[in-house]
PDB file of C-alpha atoms and ligand atoms in Angstrom:
ATOM      1  CA  MET X   1     101.421 150.036  57.366  1.00 50.00           C
ATOM      2  CA  LYS X   2      98.754 147.359  57.088  1.00 70.00           C
ATOM      3  CA  GLN X   3      97.094 146.355  60.286  1.00 84.00           C
ATOM      4  CA  PRO X   4      97.911 142.760  60.863  1.00 89.00           C
ATOM      5  CA  ARG X   5      94.782 140.488  61.190  1.00 93.00           C
ATOM      6  CA  ILE X   6      94.768 137.746  63.762  1.00 97.00           C
ATOM      7  CA  LEU X   7      92.311 134.764  63.963  1.00 97.00           C
ATOM      8  CA  LEU X   8      91.735 133.996  67.727  1.00 98.00           C
ATOM      9  CA  VAL X   9      90.236 130.507  68.287  1.00 98.00           C
ATOM     10  CA  GLU X  10      89.371 130.345  71.968  1.00 97.00           C
ATOM     11  CA  ASP X  11      86.179 129.178  73.643  1.00 97.00           C
ATOM     12  CA  GLU X  12      86.793 130.499  77.069  1.00 95.00           C
ATOM     13  CA  THR X  13      85.140 133.741  76.850  1.00 95.00           C
ATOM     14  CA  HIS X  14      87.080 135.467  79.735  1.00 93.00           C
ATOM     15  CA  ILE X  15      90.340 134.696  78.199  1.00 94.00           C
ATOM     16  CA  ALA X  16      89.157 135.565  74.695  1.00 96.00           C
ATOM     17  CA  GLN X  17      87.983 138.926  75.890  1.00 95.00           C
ATOM     18  CA  GLY X  18      91.294 139.936  77.597  1.00 94.00           C
ATOM     19  CA  LEU X  19      93.162 138.874  74.577  1.00 96.00           C
ATOM     20  CA  ILE X  20      90.944 140.702  72.110  1.00 96.00           C
ATOM     21  CA  PHE X  21      90.966 143.874  74.234  1.00 94.00           C
ATOM     22  CA  ASN X  22      94.798 143.889  74.347  1.00 94.00           C
ATOM     23  CA  LEU X  23      95.506 142.809  70.795  1.00 94.00           C
ATOM     24  CA  GLU X  24      93.295 145.599  69.454  1.00 93.00           C
ATOM     25  CA  LEU X  25      95.061 147.970  71.862  1.00 91.00           C
ATOM     26  CA  GLU X  26      98.265 146.934  69.998  1.00 89.00           C
ATOM     27  CA  GLY X  27      96.855 147.719  66.773  1.00 88.00           C
ATOM     28  CA  PHE X  28      95.709 144.251  65.634  1.00 92.00           C
ATOM     29  CA  LEU X  29      92.490 143.487  63.796  1.00 94.00           C
ATOM     30  CA  VAL X  30      91.011 140.345  65.582  1.00 96.00           C
ATOM     31  CA  THR X  31      88.445 137.860  64.392  1.00 96.00           C
ATOM     32  CA  HIS X  32      87.251 135.703  67.031  1.00 97.00           C
ATOM     33  CA  ALA X  33      85.754 131.945  66.813  1.00 97.00           C
ATOM     34  CA  GLU X  34      84.630 129.914  69.840  1.00 97.00           C
ATOM     35  CA  THR X  35      84.250 126.595  67.985  1.00 97.00           C
ATOM     36  CA  GLY X  36      86.379 124.577  65.474  1.00 97.00           C
ATOM     37  CA  ALA X  37      83.560 125.001  62.954  1.00 97.00           C
ATOM     38  CA  ALA X  38      83.289 128.702  63.316  1.00 97.00           C
ATOM     39  CA  ALA X  39      87.326 128.897  63.211  1.00 97.00           C
ATOM     40  CA  MET X  40      87.401 127.042  59.749  1.00 96.00           C
ATOM     41  CA  GLU X  41      84.526 129.147  58.404  1.00 95.00           C
ATOM     42  CA  ALA X  42      86.339 132.406  59.469  1.00 95.00           C
ATOM     43  CA  PHE X  43      89.689 130.720  58.257  1.00 96.00           C
ATOM     44  CA  ASN X  44      88.198 130.170  54.733  1.00 93.00           C
ATOM     45  CA  SER X  45      86.730 133.504  54.495  1.00 92.00           C
ATOM     46  CA  ARG X  46      89.774 135.632  54.358  1.00 90.00           C
ATOM     47  CA  PRO X  47      93.424 135.673  54.794  1.00 90.00           C
ATOM     48  CA  TYR X  48      95.159 136.202  58.214  1.00 92.00           C
ATOM     49  CA  ASP X  49      98.573 137.103  59.425  1.00 91.00           C
ATOM     50  CA  LEU X  50      98.394 134.832  62.546  1.00 94.00           C
ATOM     51  CA  VAL X  51      96.294 132.270  64.129  1.00 96.00           C
ATOM     52  CA  VAL X  52      96.037 131.936  67.930  1.00 97.00           C
ATOM     53  CA  LEU X  53      94.684 128.435  68.464  1.00 97.00           C
ATOM     54  CA  ASP X  54      93.364 126.995  71.783  1.00 96.00           C
ATOM     55  CA  LEU X  55      93.690 123.350  71.592  1.00 93.00           C
ATOM     56  CA  MET X  56      90.614 122.129  73.653  1.00 93.00           C
ATOM     57  CA  LEU X  57      87.584 123.311  71.865  1.00 95.00           C
ATOM     58  CA  PRO X  58      83.952 122.157  72.446  1.00 96.00           C
ATOM     59  CA  ASP X  59      83.624 120.556  68.968  1.00 97.00           C
ATOM     60  CA  SER X  60      87.035 119.773  67.959  1.00 94.00           C
ATOM     61  CA  HIS X  61      90.592 119.397  68.781  1.00 94.00           C
ATOM     62  CA  GLY X  62      93.039 122.388  67.842  1.00 94.00           C
ATOM     63  CA  ILE X  63      95.501 119.814  66.501  1.00 93.00           C
ATOM     64  CA  ASP X  64      93.002 118.814  63.716  1.00 94.00           C
ATOM     65  CA  LEU X  65      92.510 122.506  62.911  1.00 95.00           C
ATOM     66  CA  CYS X  66      96.155 123.285  62.964  1.00 93.00           C
ATOM     67  CA  ARG X  67      96.758 120.532  60.307  1.00 92.00           C
ATOM     68  CA  GLN X  68      93.852 121.725  58.144  1.00 93.00           C
ATOM     69  CA  MET X  69      95.011 125.208  58.266  1.00 93.00           C
ATOM     70  CA  ARG X  70      98.644 124.425  57.570  1.00 87.00           C
ATOM     71  CA  LYS X  71      97.529 122.273  54.549  1.00 85.00           C
ATOM     72  CA  GLU X  72      95.554 125.162  53.041  1.00 87.00           C
ATOM     73  CA  SER X  73      98.080 127.963  54.029  1.00 84.00           C
ATOM     74  CA  PRO X  74     101.657 126.412  54.580  1.00 74.00           C
ATOM     75  CA  GLN X  75     103.198 129.801  55.536  1.00 76.00           C
ATOM     76  CA  LEU X  76     100.566 130.902  58.014  1.00 85.00           C
ATOM     77  CA  PRO X  77     102.004 131.241  61.522  1.00 89.00           C
ATOM     78  CA  ILE X  78     100.101 129.566  64.199  1.00 91.00           C
ATOM     79  CA  LEU X  79     100.568 130.108  68.009  1.00 93.00           C
ATOM     80  CA  MET X  80      98.953 127.272  70.156  1.00 92.00           C
ATOM     81  CA  LEU X  81      97.563 127.930  73.575  1.00 94.00           C
ATOM     82  CA  THR X  82      97.687 124.663  75.739  1.00 90.00           C
ATOM     83  CA  ALA X  83      96.799 123.732  79.238  1.00 86.00           C
ATOM     84  CA  LEU X  84      99.209 122.234  81.696  1.00 76.00           C
ATOM     85  CA  GLY X  85      99.284 118.580  81.264  1.00 80.00           C
ATOM     86  CA  GLU X  86      98.970 118.702  77.492  1.00 79.00           C
ATOM     87  CA  GLU X  87     102.597 118.044  76.740  1.00 81.00           C
ATOM     88  CA  GLN X  88     101.701 115.403  74.337  1.00 85.00           C
ATOM     89  CA  ASP X  89      99.390 117.756  72.533  1.00 86.00           C
ATOM     90  CA  ARG X  90     102.032 120.466  72.418  1.00 82.00           C
ATOM     91  CA  ILE X  91     104.745 118.146  70.904  1.00 82.00           C
ATOM     92  CA  ARG X  92     101.957 116.799  68.348  1.00 84.00           C
ATOM     93  CA  GLY X  93     101.011 120.564  67.426  1.00 84.00           C
ATOM     94  CA  LEU X  94     104.502 121.667  66.970  1.00 81.00           C
ATOM     95  CA  LYS X  95     104.897 118.513  64.421  1.00 79.00           C
ATOM     96  CA  GLU X  96     101.728 119.401  62.660  1.00 81.00           C
ATOM     97  CA  GLY X  97     103.091 122.947  61.801  1.00 78.00           C
ATOM     98  CA  ALA X  98     102.328 125.212  64.888  1.00 85.00           C
ATOM     99  CA  ASP X  99     105.057 127.773  65.294  1.00 81.00           C
ATOM    100  CA  ASP X 100     105.045 128.353  68.894  1.00 84.00           C
ATOM    101  CA  TYR X 101     102.935 127.774  71.948  1.00 86.00           C
ATOM    102  CA  LEU X 102     102.138 129.250  75.240  1.00 89.00           C
ATOM    103  CA  THR X 103     100.914 127.206  78.253  1.00 89.00           C
ATOM    104  CA  LYS X 104      97.734 128.537  80.182  1.00 90.00           C
ATOM    105  CA  PRO X 105      97.777 130.302  82.401  1.00 89.00           C
ATOM    106  CA  PHE X 106     100.119 132.746  80.674  1.00 90.00           C
ATOM    107  CA  ASN X 107     101.006 136.308  81.345  1.00 89.00           C
ATOM    108  CA  LEU X 108      99.642 138.764  79.104  1.00 91.00           C
ATOM    109  CA  ASP X 109     102.920 140.538  78.256  1.00 89.00           C
ATOM    110  CA  GLU X 110     104.458 137.244  77.376  1.00 88.00           C
ATOM    111  CA  PHE X 111     101.453 136.448  75.008  1.00 93.00           C
ATOM    112  CA  LEU X 112     102.001 139.987  73.258  1.00 92.00           C
ATOM    113  CA  LEU X 113     105.804 139.346  72.939  1.00 88.00           C
ATOM    114  CA  ARG X 114     105.238 135.995  71.311  1.00 88.00           C
ATOM    115  CA  VAL X 115     102.721 137.558  68.796  1.00 91.00           C
ATOM    116  CA  HIS X 116     105.037 140.144  67.821  1.00 86.00           C
ATOM    117  CA  GLY X 117     108.048 137.706  67.721  1.00 82.00           C
ATOM    118  CA  ILE X 118     106.068 135.261  65.358  1.00 84.00           C
ATOM    119  CA  LEU X 119     104.865 138.098  63.057  1.00 84.00           C
ATOM    120  CA  ARG X 120     108.459 139.490  63.021  1.00 78.00           C
ATOM    121  CA  ARG X 121     109.659 136.063  61.969  1.00 74.00           C
ATOM    122  CA  SER X 122     107.140 135.740  59.232  1.00 71.00           C
ATOM    123  CA  ALA X 123     108.807 137.848  56.558  1.00 54.00           C
ATOM    124  CA  TRP X 124     105.679 138.875  54.887  1.00 53.00           C
ATOM    125  CA  TYR X 125     104.806 141.226  58.001  1.00 46.00           C
ATOM    126  CA  GLN X 126     107.041 144.207  58.085  1.00 47.00           C
ATOM    127  CA  PRO X 127     106.636 145.984  61.213  1.00 43.00           C
ATOM    128  CA  THR X 128     110.275 147.561  61.131  1.00 45.00           C
ATOM    129  CA  VAL X 129     109.920 151.213  60.297  1.00 40.00           C
ATOM    130  CA  ASN X 130     113.841 151.716  59.940  1.00 45.00           C
ATOM    131  CA  LYS X 131     114.420 148.835  57.593  1.00 51.00           C
ATOM    132  CA  GLU X 132     116.919 149.563  55.034  1.00 57.00           C
ATOM    133  CA  GLU X 133     114.683 149.702  52.015  1.00 77.00           C
ATOM    134  CA  ILE X 134     117.268 150.589  49.333  1.00 85.00           C
ATOM    135  CA  TYR X 135     120.114 148.117  49.366  1.00 88.00           C
ATOM    136  CA  LEU X 136     123.287 148.541  47.317  1.00 88.00           C
ATOM    137  CA  PHE X 137     126.033 146.126  46.493  1.00 90.00           C
ATOM    138  CA  ASN X 138     128.058 145.247  43.432  1.00 89.00           C
ATOM    139  CA  ASN X 139     126.449 148.066  41.335  1.00 87.00           C
ATOM    140  CA  ASN X 140     123.127 146.773  42.123  1.00 93.00           C
ATOM    141  CA  ARG X 141     120.256 148.946  43.613  1.00 92.00           C
ATOM    142  CA  ILE X 142     117.568 146.847  45.136  1.00 93.00           C
ATOM    143  CA  ASP X 143     114.376 148.730  46.353  1.00 90.00           C
ATOM    144  CA  LEU X 144     112.770 146.111  48.620  1.00 86.00           C
ATOM    145  CA  LYS X 145     109.810 148.206  49.406  1.00 83.00           C
ATOM    146  CA  ASN X 146     108.693 148.450  45.712  1.00 83.00           C
ATOM    147  CA  LEU X 147     110.337 145.286  44.641  1.00 85.00           C
ATOM    148  CA  GLU X 148     112.514 146.817  42.032  1.00 89.00           C
ATOM    149  CA  ALA X 149     116.128 146.461  41.171  1.00 92.00           C
ATOM    150  CA  VAL X 150     118.433 148.181  39.039  1.00 93.00           C
ATOM    151  CA  THR X 151     121.255 145.831  38.019  1.00 93.00           C
ATOM    152  CA  ALA X 152     124.226 145.615  35.447  1.00 90.00           C
ATOM    153  CA  HIS X 153     122.062 143.158  33.493  1.00 89.00           C
ATOM    154  CA  GLY X 154     119.197 145.784  33.403  1.00 91.00           C
ATOM    155  CA  ASN X 155     116.071 146.711  35.478  1.00 91.00           C
ATOM    156  CA  ILE X 156     114.161 143.961  37.065  1.00 89.00           C
ATOM    157  CA  SER X 157     110.723 143.706  38.789  1.00 86.00           C
ATOM    158  CA  LEU X 158     111.243 141.317  41.741  1.00 83.00           C
ATOM    159  CA  THR X 159     108.441 138.943  42.822  1.00 79.00           C
ATOM    160  CA  GLU X 160     107.356 139.080  46.510  1.00 76.00           C
ATOM    161  CA  LEU X 161     109.263 135.705  47.318  1.00 78.00           C
ATOM    162  CA  GLU X 162     112.465 137.043  45.763  1.00 84.00           C
ATOM    163  CA  GLY X 163     112.055 140.142  47.817  1.00 86.00           C
ATOM    164  CA  ARG X 164     111.577 138.144  50.946  1.00 84.00           C
ATOM    165  CA  MET X 165     114.578 136.090  50.159  1.00 88.00           C
ATOM    166  CA  LEU X 166     116.730 139.188  49.653  1.00 92.00           C
ATOM    167  CA  GLU X 167     115.570 140.811  52.780  1.00 89.00           C
ATOM    168  CA  THR X 168     116.495 137.412  54.583  1.00 89.00           C
ATOM    169  CA  PHE X 169     119.996 137.412  53.071  1.00 93.00           C
ATOM    170  CA  PHE X 170     120.535 141.032  53.790  1.00 91.00           C
ATOM    171  CA  ALA X 171     119.470 140.728  57.195  1.00 87.00           C
ATOM    172  CA  SER X 172     121.920 138.028  57.958  1.00 89.00           C
ATOM    173  CA  GLU X 173     124.797 139.391  55.821  1.00 90.00           C
ATOM    174  CA  GLY X 174     127.946 137.315  56.252  1.00 91.00           C
ATOM    175  CA  ASP X 175     126.133 134.451  58.015  1.00 92.00           C
ATOM    176  CA  THR X 176     125.411 131.012  56.696  1.00 94.00           C
ATOM    177  CA  LEU X 177     121.797 130.333  56.383  1.00 93.00           C
ATOM    178  CA  THR X 178     121.017 126.718  56.291  1.00 90.00           C
ATOM    179  CA  ARG X 179     118.622 125.347  53.668  1.00 86.00           C
ATOM    180  CA  ALA X 180     116.188 124.743  56.821  1.00 83.00           C
ATOM    181  CA  ASP X 181     116.326 128.293  57.889  1.00 84.00           C
ATOM    182  CA  LEU X 182     115.598 129.516  54.332  1.00 86.00           C
ATOM    183  CA  LEU X 183     112.788 127.216  53.629  1.00 82.00           C
ATOM    184  CA  LYS X 184     111.255 127.913  57.138  1.00 78.00           C
ATOM    185  CA  SER X 185     111.687 131.707  57.050  1.00 77.00           C
ATOM    186  CA  ILE X 186     110.648 132.246  53.368  1.00 76.00           C
ATOM    187  CA  TRP X 187     108.133 129.598  52.628  1.00 71.00           C
ATOM    188  CA  GLY X 188     107.291 128.497  56.118  1.00 70.00           C
ATOM    189  CA  MET X 189     108.114 125.057  55.182  1.00 64.00           C
ATOM    190  CA  THR X 190     110.041 122.304  56.990  1.00 60.00           C
ATOM    191  CA  GLU X 191     113.129 120.847  55.309  1.00 57.00           C
ATOM    192  CA  GLY X 192     112.528 117.938  52.946  1.00 57.00           C
ATOM    193  CA  THR X 193     109.944 119.581  51.056  1.00 53.00           C
ATOM    194  CA  GLU X 194     110.357 121.603  47.769  1.00 54.00           C
ATOM    195  CA  THR X 195     114.125 121.999  48.325  1.00 64.00           C
ATOM    196  CA  ARG X 196     114.520 122.341  44.524  1.00 71.00           C
ATOM    197  CA  THR X 197     112.523 125.438  44.576  1.00 73.00           C
ATOM    198  CA  LEU X 198     115.224 126.928  46.846  1.00 81.00           C
ATOM    199  CA  ASP X 199     118.049 126.139  44.548  1.00 84.00           C
ATOM    200  CA  ASN X 200     116.080 127.689  41.698  1.00 80.00           C
ATOM    201  CA  PHE X 201     115.592 130.796  43.502  1.00 84.00           C
ATOM    202  CA  ILE X 202     119.416 131.090  44.225  1.00 92.00           C
ATOM    203  CA  VAL X 203     120.040 130.486  40.505  1.00 91.00           C
ATOM    204  CA  ARG X 204     117.661 133.476  39.764  1.00 90.00           C
ATOM    205  CA  LEU X 205     119.319 135.836  42.289  1.00 94.00           C
ATOM    206  CA  ARG X 206     122.748 135.101  40.826  1.00 96.00           C
ATOM    207  CA  LYS X 207     121.454 135.702  37.383  1.00 93.00           C
ATOM    208  CA  TYR X 208     120.198 139.082  38.398  1.00 94.00           C
ATOM    209  CA  PHE X 209     122.888 140.248  40.617  1.00 96.00           C
ATOM    210  CA  GLU X 210     126.160 138.636  39.966  1.00 95.00           C
ATOM    211  CA  ASP X 211     128.542 139.720  37.335  1.00 93.00           C
ATOM    212  CA  ASP X 212     129.176 136.105  36.316  1.00 94.00           C
ATOM    213  CA  PRO X 213     126.276 133.906  37.662  1.00 94.00           C
ATOM    214  CA  ALA X 214     128.403 130.658  37.246  1.00 94.00           C
ATOM    215  CA  LYS X 215     131.139 132.117  39.595  1.00 95.00           C
ATOM    216  CA  PRO X 216     129.031 133.938  42.209  1.00 96.00           C
ATOM    217  CA  LYS X 217     130.876 136.192  44.639  1.00 95.00           C
ATOM    218  CA  HIS X 218     127.844 137.562  46.709  1.00 96.00           C
ATOM    219  CA  PHE X 219     125.461 134.592  47.011  1.00 96.00           C
ATOM    220  CA  LEU X 220     127.841 131.855  48.056  1.00 96.00           C
ATOM    221  CA  THR X 221     127.018 128.192  48.314  1.00 95.00           C
ATOM    222  CA  VAL X 222     128.232 126.683  51.789  1.00 94.00           C
ATOM    223  CA  ARG X 223     128.701 123.186  50.807  1.00 92.00           C
ATOM    224  CA  GLY X 224     126.464 120.640  52.716  1.00 87.00           C
ATOM    225  CA  ARG X 225     124.981 123.428  54.655  1.00 90.00           C
ATOM    226  CA  GLY X 226     123.126 126.063  52.652  1.00 92.00           C
ATOM    227  CA  TYR X 227     123.859 129.620  51.368  1.00 95.00           C
ATOM    228  CA  ARG X 228     125.630 132.727  52.445  1.00 95.00           C
ATOM    229  CA  PHE X 229     125.345 136.363  51.276  1.00 96.00           C
ATOM    230  CA  ILE X 230     128.238 138.726  51.397  1.00 95.00           C
ATOM    231  CA  ARG X 231     128.052 142.383  50.344  1.00 91.00           C
ATOM    232  CA  GLU X 232     131.643 142.817  49.572  1.00 86.00           C
ATOM    233  CA  ALA X 233     133.115 140.188  47.281  1.00 82.00           C
ATOM    234  CA  GLU X 234     136.356 138.741  48.779  1.00 74.00           C
ATOM    235  CA  GLN X 235     139.441 139.375  46.767  1.00 64.00           C
ATOM    236  CA  GLY X 236     140.930 136.658  44.621  1.00 53.00           C
TER     237      GLY X 236
HETATM  238 CA1   CA D   1      89.467 125.594  75.532  1.00 50.64          CA
END
């Protein structure tokens, strides 16, 4: 498994040192920046799996960094670190696309739980060792690890996004996933953007895996809400 890489933006040395030490113990690779300028330089030099972002920095405000990073990399998870009394900043930060926040002083275990939680929610990180990697339904055999599928219509190479979407559906079998859920968990987007992309993906999945894509029995539309995947087609 690839080690997740975290960009830690924190100017308070003693906090940063504690976080780096513990993140590395948990198997993460950590890049540390103490200023907004250093953070953006590090950000632009390579991809990260997560950014931990302190809001009060000597040369800039974390909210501005959050906005810039979100613009460059819409799906990148961002965990904000705020101080007590920064409620307005926290709300602004969440609006600017941060995924979660912690208020200082925070408990280290709580911090690590949040980090793992965010990474688990971001579908491109795959920490689950027991994930069902071969998925069978309706005469389809889908290999999520290698992004390959054997279907009634032939063999298919899946794109990473298709794989992510299938994984999301399979993990929530039977449940309605709202458009917002899907956009957020697959594209890291909020509702209102690029929703047609989502519909196009559903059309594609039906074409691959349904006997009759025009009459889907597995990737179902839930009118006005979103979509629902069922493994066993309902009778009738
Ligand atoms: Ca600070």
